[in-house]
Short mmCIF file of C-alpha atoms and ligand atoms in Angstrom, two decimals:
data_model
loop_
_atom_site.label_atom_id
_atom_site.label_comp_id
_atom_site.label_asym_id
_atom_site.label_seq_id
_atom_site.Cartn_x
_atom_site.Cartn_y
_atom_site.Cartn_z
CA MET A 10 -22.33 -41.99 -36.18
CA GLU A 11 -20.50 -39.53 -38.27
CA GLU A 12 -23.67 -37.62 -38.92
CA LYS A 13 -24.41 -37.55 -35.21
CA LEU A 14 -20.96 -36.18 -34.57
CA GLN A 15 -21.46 -33.53 -37.19
CA ALA A 16 -24.82 -32.60 -35.64
CA ILE A 17 -23.28 -32.27 -32.17
CA LYS A 18 -20.50 -30.09 -33.53
CA GLN A 19 -22.97 -27.99 -35.44
CA GLU A 20 -25.17 -27.46 -32.40
CA ALA A 21 -22.25 -26.72 -30.10
CA LEU A 22 -20.87 -24.06 -32.42
CA GLU A 23 -24.34 -22.61 -32.90
CA GLN A 24 -24.90 -22.31 -29.15
CA LEU A 25 -21.45 -20.82 -28.63
CA LYS A 26 -22.20 -18.15 -31.18
CA MET A 27 -25.29 -17.15 -29.21
CA ALA A 28 -23.65 -17.36 -25.78
CA ASP A 29 -23.88 -14.01 -24.03
CA SER A 30 -22.39 -14.72 -20.62
CA LEU A 31 -19.58 -16.68 -19.00
CA GLU A 32 -22.18 -18.69 -17.08
CA ARG A 33 -23.86 -19.73 -20.27
CA LEU A 34 -20.45 -20.68 -21.67
CA ASN A 35 -19.85 -22.98 -18.77
CA GLU A 36 -23.23 -24.65 -19.29
CA ILE A 37 -22.30 -25.33 -22.88
CA ARG A 38 -18.93 -26.77 -21.87
CA VAL A 39 -20.58 -29.15 -19.41
CA ASN A 40 -23.29 -30.09 -21.86
CA PHE A 41 -20.93 -31.04 -24.68
CA LEU A 42 -17.54 -31.84 -23.18
CA GLY A 43 -18.39 -32.80 -19.59
CA LYS A 44 -18.23 -36.32 -18.17
CA LYS A 45 -21.90 -36.75 -18.89
CA GLY A 46 -21.76 -34.59 -21.98
CA GLN A 47 -22.84 -35.48 -25.49
CA LEU A 48 -19.38 -36.01 -26.88
CA THR A 49 -18.40 -38.33 -24.04
CA ALA A 50 -21.60 -40.27 -24.60
CA LEU A 51 -20.71 -40.64 -28.26
CA LEU A 52 -17.27 -42.01 -27.38
CA LYS A 53 -18.94 -44.58 -25.18
CA SER A 54 -20.89 -45.86 -28.15
CA MET A 55 -17.60 -46.65 -29.91
CA LYS A 56 -18.45 -50.35 -29.53
CA ASP A 57 -21.12 -49.93 -32.24
CA VAL A 58 -18.47 -48.88 -34.72
CA ALA A 59 -16.77 -51.49 -36.80
CA PRO A 60 -13.31 -52.23 -35.31
CA GLN A 61 -11.39 -51.15 -38.37
CA ASP A 62 -13.22 -47.81 -38.37
CA ARG A 63 -12.62 -47.14 -34.69
CA PRO A 64 -9.26 -45.31 -34.92
CA ALA A 65 -10.57 -42.99 -37.59
CA PHE A 66 -13.74 -42.38 -35.64
CA GLY A 67 -11.81 -41.73 -32.42
CA GLN A 68 -9.70 -39.24 -34.34
CA MET A 69 -12.83 -37.47 -35.57
CA VAL A 70 -14.29 -37.23 -32.09
CA ASN A 71 -11.01 -35.77 -30.81
CA ASN A 72 -10.89 -33.29 -33.63
CA THR A 73 -14.45 -32.24 -32.88
CA ARG A 74 -13.63 -31.87 -29.18
CA ALA A 75 -10.58 -29.78 -30.07
CA ARG A 76 -12.62 -27.59 -32.38
CA ILE A 77 -15.31 -27.00 -29.74
CA GLU A 78 -12.68 -26.23 -27.12
CA GLU A 79 -11.04 -23.77 -29.46
CA VAL A 80 -14.28 -21.91 -30.11
CA LEU A 81 -15.10 -22.06 -26.39
CA ASP A 82 -11.80 -20.33 -25.63
CA GLU A 83 -12.35 -17.72 -28.31
CA THR A 84 -15.87 -17.05 -27.06
CA LYS A 85 -14.59 -16.79 -23.50
CA LYS A 86 -12.04 -14.20 -24.57
CA ARG A 87 -14.69 -12.32 -26.51
CA LEU A 88 -17.08 -12.26 -23.55
CA GLU A 89 -14.36 -11.24 -21.11
CA LYS A 90 -13.30 -8.40 -23.36
CA ALA A 91 -16.90 -7.25 -23.72
CA ALA A 92 -17.29 -7.29 -19.93
CA LEU A 93 -14.10 -5.25 -19.50
CA ASP A 94 -15.16 -2.77 -22.19
CA GLU A 95 -18.47 -2.36 -20.42
CA ARG A 96 -16.72 -1.69 -17.07
CA LEU A 97 -14.32 0.77 -18.65
CA LYS A 98 -17.26 2.57 -20.19
CA THR A 99 -19.18 2.92 -16.89
CA GLU A 100 -16.27 3.41 -14.49
CA VAL A 101 -14.76 6.44 -16.13
CA LEU A 102 -11.44 7.47 -14.66
CA ASP A 103 -10.07 10.65 -16.16
CA VAL A 104 -6.43 10.65 -15.11
CA THR A 105 -5.96 14.10 -16.64
CA LEU A 106 -8.32 15.70 -14.09
CA PRO A 107 -6.52 17.82 -11.47
CA ALA A 108 -6.25 16.07 -8.10
CA ARG A 109 -8.72 17.09 -5.43
CA LYS A 110 -7.04 19.51 -3.04
CA SER A 111 -7.16 18.53 0.60
CA LEU A 112 -8.28 21.49 2.66
CA MET A 113 -5.64 22.85 4.99
CA GLY A 114 -6.67 24.18 8.34
CA HIS A 115 -5.65 27.66 9.42
CA ARG A 116 -4.98 29.00 12.85
CA HIS A 117 -7.49 31.55 14.04
CA PRO A 118 -6.15 35.13 14.33
CA ASN A 119 -6.94 34.98 18.05
CA THR A 120 -4.80 31.87 18.40
CA ILE A 121 -1.94 33.41 16.47
CA ALA A 122 -2.11 36.55 18.63
CA ARG A 123 -2.29 34.56 21.88
CA GLU A 124 0.67 32.40 20.91
CA GLU A 125 2.63 35.52 19.97
CA VAL A 126 1.92 37.15 23.34
CA GLU A 127 2.74 33.89 25.15
CA ARG A 128 6.00 33.57 23.22
CA ILE A 129 7.06 37.08 24.25
CA PHE A 130 6.36 36.55 27.94
CA ILE A 131 7.76 33.03 28.06
CA GLY A 132 10.92 34.63 26.67
CA MET A 133 10.95 36.89 29.72
CA GLY A 134 10.67 33.94 32.08
CA TYR A 135 6.89 33.88 32.63
CA GLU A 136 4.82 30.76 33.12
CA VAL A 137 1.46 30.30 31.35
CA VAL A 138 -1.38 29.41 33.78
CA GLU A 139 -5.14 29.08 33.56
CA GLY A 140 -8.18 29.63 35.74
CA PRO A 141 -11.84 28.63 35.53
CA GLU A 142 -14.30 30.41 33.24
CA VAL A 143 -17.11 29.83 35.73
CA GLU A 144 -15.82 31.67 38.77
CA TYR A 145 -16.80 32.63 42.29
CA ASP A 146 -17.90 36.21 42.79
CA LEU A 147 -15.30 36.07 45.58
CA TYR A 148 -12.42 35.76 43.10
CA ASN A 149 -13.89 37.74 40.24
CA PHE A 150 -14.67 40.73 42.45
CA GLU A 151 -14.24 40.49 46.22
CA LYS A 152 -10.57 39.52 46.46
CA LEU A 153 -9.76 42.01 43.70
CA ASN A 154 -10.92 44.83 45.93
CA ILE A 155 -14.26 45.15 44.16
CA PRO A 156 -16.75 44.82 47.06
CA ALA A 157 -20.52 44.36 46.74
CA ASN A 158 -22.21 47.53 45.46
CA HIS A 159 -18.97 48.71 43.84
CA PRO A 160 -19.83 50.48 40.58
CA ALA A 161 -17.28 48.35 38.68
CA LYS A 162 -19.64 45.41 39.15
CA ASP A 163 -22.29 47.21 37.14
CA GLU A 164 -19.78 48.44 34.60
CA GLN A 165 -18.80 44.91 33.80
CA ASP A 166 -22.35 43.69 33.12
CA THR A 167 -21.88 40.37 34.81
CA PHE A 168 -23.59 37.09 33.85
CA TYR A 169 -24.63 35.50 37.15
CA ILE A 170 -25.04 31.74 37.55
CA ASN A 171 -26.34 32.36 41.08
CA LYS A 172 -25.59 34.82 43.88
CA GLU A 173 -22.06 33.48 44.43
CA ILE A 174 -21.07 32.21 41.01
CA VAL A 175 -20.50 34.21 37.83
CA LEU A 176 -19.06 33.79 34.36
CA ARG A 177 -15.78 35.59 34.93
CA THR A 178 -15.83 39.11 33.54
CA GLN A 179 -12.03 39.34 33.43
CA THR A 180 -8.96 37.10 33.75
CA SER A 181 -7.91 39.03 36.89
CA PRO A 182 -9.38 36.39 39.27
CA VAL A 183 -6.53 34.11 38.17
CA GLN A 184 -4.24 36.60 39.97
CA ALA A 185 -6.04 35.96 43.25
CA ARG A 186 -5.97 32.19 42.77
CA ILE A 187 -2.25 32.13 42.00
CA MET A 188 -1.36 34.44 44.91
CA GLU A 189 -3.40 32.30 47.30
CA GLN A 190 -1.29 29.27 46.40
CA GLY A 191 1.48 31.14 48.23
CA LYS A 192 4.39 30.11 45.98
CA LEU A 193 6.60 33.17 45.64
CA PRO A 194 7.96 34.81 43.60
CA ILE A 195 5.25 34.84 40.91
CA ARG A 196 5.74 35.54 37.23
CA VAL A 197 2.74 34.34 35.22
CA ILE A 198 0.44 35.16 32.34
CA ALA A 199 -3.10 33.77 32.23
CA PRO A 200 -4.85 33.79 28.86
CA GLY A 201 -8.54 32.90 28.72
CA ARG A 202 -12.13 33.55 27.81
CA VAL A 203 -14.19 36.15 29.66
CA PHE A 204 -17.87 37.08 29.51
CA ARG A 205 -19.90 40.27 29.75
CA SER A 206 -23.53 40.81 28.88
CA ASP A 207 -22.74 43.18 26.03
CA GLU A 208 -24.62 43.54 22.77
CA VAL A 209 -22.72 42.34 19.72
CA ASP A 210 -21.28 45.08 17.53
CA ALA A 211 -18.04 45.86 15.71
CA THR A 212 -16.13 46.27 18.98
CA HIS A 213 -18.17 44.25 21.51
CA SER A 214 -19.07 40.64 22.11
CA PRO A 215 -20.58 38.85 25.13
CA SER A 216 -17.59 36.52 25.07
CA PHE A 217 -14.03 37.57 24.34
CA HIS A 218 -10.49 36.87 25.57
CA GLN A 219 -7.96 38.52 27.81
CA ILE A 220 -4.42 37.81 28.85
CA GLU A 221 -3.64 38.61 32.44
CA GLY A 222 -0.12 39.19 33.70
CA LEU A 223 1.11 39.11 37.29
CA VAL A 224 4.54 39.55 38.84
CA VAL A 225 5.07 39.42 42.60
CA ASP A 226 8.46 39.56 44.28
CA LYS A 227 10.49 41.66 46.67
CA ASN A 228 11.39 45.13 45.36
CA ILE A 229 9.19 45.10 42.26
CA THR A 230 8.58 48.70 41.20
CA PHE A 231 6.60 50.63 38.63
CA ALA A 232 9.85 50.87 36.65
CA ASP A 233 9.77 47.08 36.24
CA LEU A 234 6.20 47.32 35.00
CA LYS A 235 7.13 50.02 32.49
CA GLY A 236 10.20 48.22 31.24
CA THR A 237 8.31 44.96 30.83
CA LEU A 238 5.40 46.46 28.91
CA GLU A 239 7.66 48.62 26.74
CA GLN A 240 9.59 45.54 25.74
CA PHE A 241 6.32 43.67 25.14
CA ALA A 242 5.02 46.46 22.87
CA ARG A 243 8.25 46.57 20.86
CA GLU A 244 8.24 42.83 20.32
CA LEU A 245 4.59 42.78 19.37
CA PHE A 246 4.33 45.87 17.19
CA GLY A 247 7.90 46.56 16.09
CA GLU A 248 11.18 47.94 17.36
CA ASN A 249 10.21 51.60 16.93
CA THR A 250 7.00 51.40 18.94
CA ARG A 251 6.76 53.96 21.73
CA THR A 252 4.53 53.56 24.78
CA LYS A 253 2.58 56.03 26.86
CA PHE A 254 1.34 55.32 30.40
CA ARG A 255 -1.81 57.30 31.20
CA PRO A 256 -3.00 57.47 34.83
CA HIS A 257 -6.18 55.44 35.24
CA HIS A 258 -8.14 53.65 37.94
CA PHE A 259 -8.61 49.94 38.57
CA PRO A 260 -9.79 48.77 41.99
CA PHE A 261 -7.11 46.07 42.23
CA THR A 262 -4.07 48.18 41.36
CA GLU A 263 -2.62 51.35 42.83
CA PRO A 264 -1.33 53.29 41.04
CA SER A 265 -3.04 52.19 37.82
CA ALA A 266 -2.45 53.10 34.22
CA GLU A 267 -3.69 52.52 30.74
CA VAL A 268 -1.03 51.95 28.12
CA ASP A 269 -1.10 53.38 24.62
CA VAL A 270 1.33 52.41 21.86
CA SER A 271 2.38 54.71 19.05
CA CYS A 272 0.33 53.89 15.96
CA PHE A 273 2.27 51.28 14.01
CA LYS A 274 0.42 52.29 10.86
CA CYS A 275 1.40 55.97 10.70
CA GLY A 276 4.21 55.93 13.26
CA GLY A 277 2.40 58.48 15.44
CA LYS A 278 1.62 61.18 12.89
CA GLY A 279 -2.09 60.45 13.05
CA CYS A 280 -4.14 58.43 10.59
CA ARG A 281 -7.54 56.84 10.12
CA PHE A 282 -6.32 53.79 12.00
CA CYS A 283 -5.51 55.64 15.24
CA LYS A 284 -8.35 58.10 14.67
CA GLY A 285 -5.87 60.90 14.13
CA SER A 286 -4.34 60.73 17.60
CA GLY A 287 -1.18 58.82 16.73
CA TRP A 288 -1.80 56.51 19.73
CA ILE A 289 -3.64 53.24 20.22
CA GLU A 290 -4.76 51.97 23.63
CA ILE A 291 -3.80 48.36 24.25
CA LEU A 292 -4.01 47.43 27.94
CA GLY A 293 -4.64 48.24 31.59
CA CYS A 294 -2.07 47.77 34.32
CA GLY A 295 -0.83 48.86 37.72
CA MET A 296 0.92 47.95 40.97
CA VAL A 297 -0.96 45.24 42.88
CA HIS A 298 -3.12 46.94 45.55
CA PRO A 299 -2.05 46.19 49.16
CA HIS A 300 -5.65 45.16 49.96
CA VAL A 301 -5.50 42.52 47.25
CA PHE A 302 -2.23 41.17 48.67
CA GLU A 303 -3.78 40.97 52.14
CA MET A 304 -6.91 39.22 50.93
CA CYS A 305 -4.75 36.69 49.09
CA GLY A 306 -2.43 36.01 52.02
CA ILE A 307 0.66 37.92 50.92
CA ASP A 308 2.33 40.50 53.19
CA PRO A 309 2.34 43.83 51.28
CA LYS A 310 5.14 45.12 53.48
CA GLU A 311 7.42 42.39 52.26
CA TYR A 312 6.22 41.95 48.68
CA THR A 313 5.20 44.23 45.84
CA GLY A 314 4.07 43.39 42.35
CA PHE A 315 2.52 44.53 39.13
CA ALA A 316 -0.35 43.27 37.00
CA PHE A 317 -1.73 43.93 33.56
CA GLY A 318 -4.64 42.85 31.43
CA VAL A 319 -4.63 42.78 27.61
CA GLY A 320 -7.63 42.25 25.35
CA LEU A 321 -6.66 39.47 22.98
CA GLU A 322 -9.16 40.37 20.24
CA ARG A 323 -7.89 43.92 20.34
CA ILE A 324 -4.36 42.70 19.63
CA ALA A 325 -5.57 40.43 16.81
CA LEU A 326 -7.67 43.20 15.25
CA LEU A 327 -4.78 45.65 15.43
CA LYS A 328 -2.14 43.26 14.16
CA TYR A 329 -4.20 42.18 11.16
CA GLU A 330 -5.98 45.51 10.64
CA ILE A 331 -9.40 43.91 10.93
CA ASP A 332 -12.08 46.51 11.52
CA ASP A 333 -14.95 44.39 12.80
CA MET A 334 -14.63 42.04 15.77
CA ARG A 335 -17.60 39.97 14.55
CA LEU A 336 -15.35 38.54 11.82
CA LEU A 337 -13.37 36.79 14.56
CA TYR A 338 -16.41 34.84 15.75
CA GLU A 339 -18.22 33.99 12.53
CA ASN A 340 -15.52 31.53 11.48
CA ASP A 341 -16.13 32.05 7.79
CA VAL A 342 -13.37 30.00 6.15
CA ARG A 343 -12.96 32.64 3.44
CA PHE A 344 -11.90 35.00 6.23
CA LEU A 345 -9.90 32.50 8.28
CA LYS A 346 -7.87 31.17 5.38
CA GLN A 347 -6.16 34.53 5.01
CA PHE A 348 -4.11 33.93 8.15
N1 LIG B 5 -9.28 43.35 34.38
C1 LIG B 5 -9.24 44.62 33.68
C2 LIG B 5 -10.40 44.71 32.73
O1 LIG B 5 -11.00 43.72 32.43
C3 LIG B 5 -7.95 44.78 32.95
C4 LIG B 5 -6.81 44.98 33.89
C5 LIG B 5 -6.43 46.25 34.26
C6 LIG B 5 -6.14 43.90 34.40
C7 LIG B 5 -5.39 46.46 35.14
C8 LIG B 5 -5.09 44.10 35.28
C9 LIG B 5 -4.72 45.40 35.64
O2 LIG B 5 -4.40 43.10 35.82
O3 LIG B 5 -3.69 45.59 36.51
O4 LIG B 5 -10.72 45.76 32.26
#
């Protein structure tokens, strides 16, 4: 009996030494200490031991069980530590590494410029409105006093969807749409995308943006137009900016003008930026043509008004001194993140 016990102990310890996984460890536990295990079986054969030897024998079995349990626990700890070491080795976590930076978005220069222009006009009591990019020829041309065969239609290199529908070449059709609604007085700006079949170069793109302005009320004069745009130029380009109204022609305004601002780079002395002239052209404007009023259902004897159209890219390029419009469309993040 004693020898058998010794053999069991010997074998158990031997197997534990070799055990290389927690599963194997469990097998060993069941095999030796379980209900049907070897040690339990040995206890059951207690009846074969002489009665006076039984207590001592029982004590020996218990000691053996305790010893095996002890080694089992040690082995378990050893295996668990080995497993943890292995994980730590493979799942390297270097807490000294710098944290990964989350990329921050940037507003596009066009967006910044549009919001700046909107802010200025909202401050003067204007409302921001929108019109469709796919537009009827009727609104894009006809109601703006640009009849069929008018040279301006060629000048603007229109994309036609069909005979009656175009991609708008300007934001001016929004004027006609707003006037037709008949709610007077009107004081709106209409930013949006426009399209012309132009080749791409440093100053042209088949798709760009304009901001239209329209004011209609009783007793609106050219002086109101001048005052408004002078104020706009000062807010946009700085307090010392001067403006110059040059006579021009647009079919939908009479009289019409183009507006130049004094070069904010050289202050008007002449530099590379303003091509030596001291002035930079920024927009077209004029008093709403009586024909346009009539076609849009407003009585030109009762109402007058002014309108203007600004190229948004032009403002963005000027404000940020960008010399190639293509940069605004390529959306290279190295460019965009500068704003
Ligand atoms: N629509 C014109 C263009 O695209 C710009 C313009 C000029 C708009 C005069 C106006 C205006 O409202 O009064 O060139």
